[in-house]
Amino acid sequence: LGMNSLDHYLLGLRVLNQLVAEMNQPLPGRSLTQHRKCAVSFRDIGLLSIFQTALSSLREFGPNMHDQNRDRIKEQAISLALKCLCFDFVGTSLDESNEDLGTIQVPSAWRSVMEEPGTMKLFFDIYGATQPPLSNQAIE
C-alpha cells in the first residue's frame, strides 16, 4: 500500500470506529425501543464484518510492523475491535459500575471467529509487541 492508501485505510477505520460508537449510543429524542431496533439491525447486518475488518487490519499491520502510519492504523484497529466487543449485544446497557465483569455475550454467528485460536493469539501478540495504552487495549 502506498502512503495515500494508508491514509485512506486509516480514515476508513476511523469512520467505522465512529459508526460503531454511535450505533451503540441512544440518540436524544428517540425512544429506547427505536434505538434497540436500530442497534439490533446494525448488529445483525454489519457488526461482525466490521469486527472481521478490525481483525484483518491487525493481522495485516501486525504487531511487528512499526512506522508512524502503521502504528496509527493498529491503534484504530484495536479501538475498533474493542468497540465491537463492547457493543451492547443484548440490550442490557450495564451501568459503569459493572464494567469489570470480564464477560461478553456475542451472537452465535460470532462463535467461529471468537473460538478460533488465532483470534486470541493475535491480541496477545499485539499485547506483547506494543506499549501502553495500545497493549492495554489489546487485552481489555
PDB file of N, CA and C in Angstrom, residues 1-13 57 60-61 69-70 72-73:
ATOM      1  N   LEU A   1       0.832  -1.193   0.000  1.00  0.00           N
ATOM      2  CA  LEU A   1       0.000   0.000   0.000  1.00  0.00           C
ATOM      3  C   LEU A   1       0.872   1.249   0.000  1.00  0.00           C
ATOM      4  N   GLY A   2       0.482   2.203  -0.814  1.00  0.00           N
ATOM      5  CA  GLY A   2       1.203   3.466  -0.849  1.00  0.00           C
ATOM      6  C   GLY A   2       0.769   4.364   0.292  1.00  0.00           C
ATOM      7  N   MET A   3       1.430   5.508   0.431  1.00  0.00           N
ATOM      8  CA  MET A   3       1.123   6.439   1.519  1.00  0.00           C
ATOM      9  C   MET A   3      -0.325   6.902   1.475  1.00  0.00           C
ATOM     10  N   ASN A   4      -0.840   7.259   0.294  1.00  0.00           N
ATOM     11  CA  ASN A   4      -2.230   7.686   0.200  1.00  0.00           C
ATOM     12  C   ASN A   4      -3.173   6.560   0.573  1.00  0.00           C
ATOM     13  N   SER A   5      -2.832   5.348   0.177  1.00  0.00           N
ATOM     14  CA  SER A   5      -3.671   4.206   0.522  1.00  0.00           C
ATOM     15  C   SER A   5      -3.712   3.987   2.022  1.00  0.00           C
ATOM     16  N   LEU A   6      -2.576   4.168   2.700  1.00  0.00           N
ATOM     17  CA  LEU A   6      -2.557   4.032   4.155  1.00  0.00           C
ATOM     18  C   LEU A   6      -3.406   5.106   4.819  1.00  0.00           C
ATOM     19  N   ASP A   7      -3.349   6.318   4.280  1.00  0.00           N
ATOM     20  CA  ASP A   7      -4.182   7.399   4.824  1.00  0.00           C
ATOM     21  C   ASP A   7      -5.662   7.096   4.636  1.00  0.00           C
ATOM     22  N   HIS A   8      -6.022   6.553   3.474  1.00  0.00           N
ATOM     23  CA  HIS A   8      -7.416   6.192   3.229  1.00  0.00           C
ATOM     24  C   HIS A   8      -7.849   5.028   4.118  1.00  0.00           C
ATOM     25  N   TYR A   9      -6.967   4.086   4.301  1.00  0.00           N
ATOM     26  CA  TYR A   9      -7.231   2.933   5.167  1.00  0.00           C
ATOM     27  C   TYR A   9      -7.490   3.418   6.596  1.00  0.00           C
ATOM     28  N   LEU A  10      -6.646   4.318   7.067  1.00  0.00           N
ATOM     29  CA  LEU A  10      -6.790   4.890   8.401  1.00  0.00           C
ATOM     30  C   LEU A  10      -8.116   5.638   8.530  1.00  0.00           C
ATOM     31  N   LEU A  11      -8.452   6.411   7.520  1.00  0.00           N
ATOM     32  CA  LEU A  11      -9.716   7.143   7.523  1.00  0.00           C
ATOM     33  C   LEU A  11     -10.902   6.182   7.587  1.00  0.00           C
ATOM     34  N   GLY A  12     -10.840   5.101   6.825  1.00  0.00           N
ATOM     35  CA  GLY A  12     -11.904   4.107   6.852  1.00  0.00           C
ATOM     36  C   GLY A  12     -12.081   3.493   8.231  1.00  0.00           C
ATOM     37  N   LEU A  13     -10.969   3.184   8.897  1.00  0.00           N
ATOM     38  CA  LEU A  13     -11.052   2.631  10.256  1.00  0.00           C
ATOM     39  C   LEU A  13     -11.630   3.641  11.234  1.00  0.00           C
ATOM     40  N   SER A  57      -7.168  -6.101   9.720  1.00  0.00           N
ATOM     41  CA  SER A  57      -6.259  -4.950   9.785  1.00  0.00           C
ATOM     42  C   SER A  57      -5.132  -5.222  10.768  1.00  0.00           C
ATOM     43  N   GLU A  60      -2.789  -7.698   9.122  1.00  0.00           N
ATOM     44  CA  GLU A  60      -2.026  -7.098   8.021  1.00  0.00           C
ATOM     45  C   GLU A  60      -0.954  -6.145   8.523  1.00  0.00           C
ATOM     46  N   PHE A  61      -1.310  -5.355   9.528  1.00  0.00           N
ATOM     47  CA  PHE A  61      -0.364  -4.383  10.080  1.00  0.00           C
ATOM     48  C   PHE A  61       0.115  -4.884  11.429  1.00  0.00           C
ATOM     49  N   ASN A  69       2.570   5.564  10.414  1.00  0.00           N
ATOM     50  CA  ASN A  69       1.261   5.308   9.811  1.00  0.00           C
ATOM     51  C   ASN A  69       0.708   3.947  10.202  1.00  0.00           C
ATOM     52  N   ARG A  70       1.548   2.936  10.201  1.00  0.00           N
ATOM     53  CA  ARG A  70       1.087   1.593  10.580  1.00  0.00           C
ATOM     54  C   ARG A  70       0.704   1.532  12.054  1.00  0.00           C
ATOM     55  N   ARG A  72      -0.569   4.028  13.739  1.00  0.00           N
ATOM     56  CA  ARG A  72      -1.884   4.691  13.843  1.00  0.00           C
ATOM     57  C   ARG A  72      -2.986   3.762  13.359  1.00  0.00           C
ATOM     58  N   ILE A  73      -2.710   2.979  12.324  1.00  0.00           N
ATOM     59  CA  ILE A  73      -3.701   2.016  11.835  1.00  0.00           C
ATOM     60  C   ILE A  73      -3.946   0.950  12.899  1.00  0.00           C
TER      61      ILE A  73
END
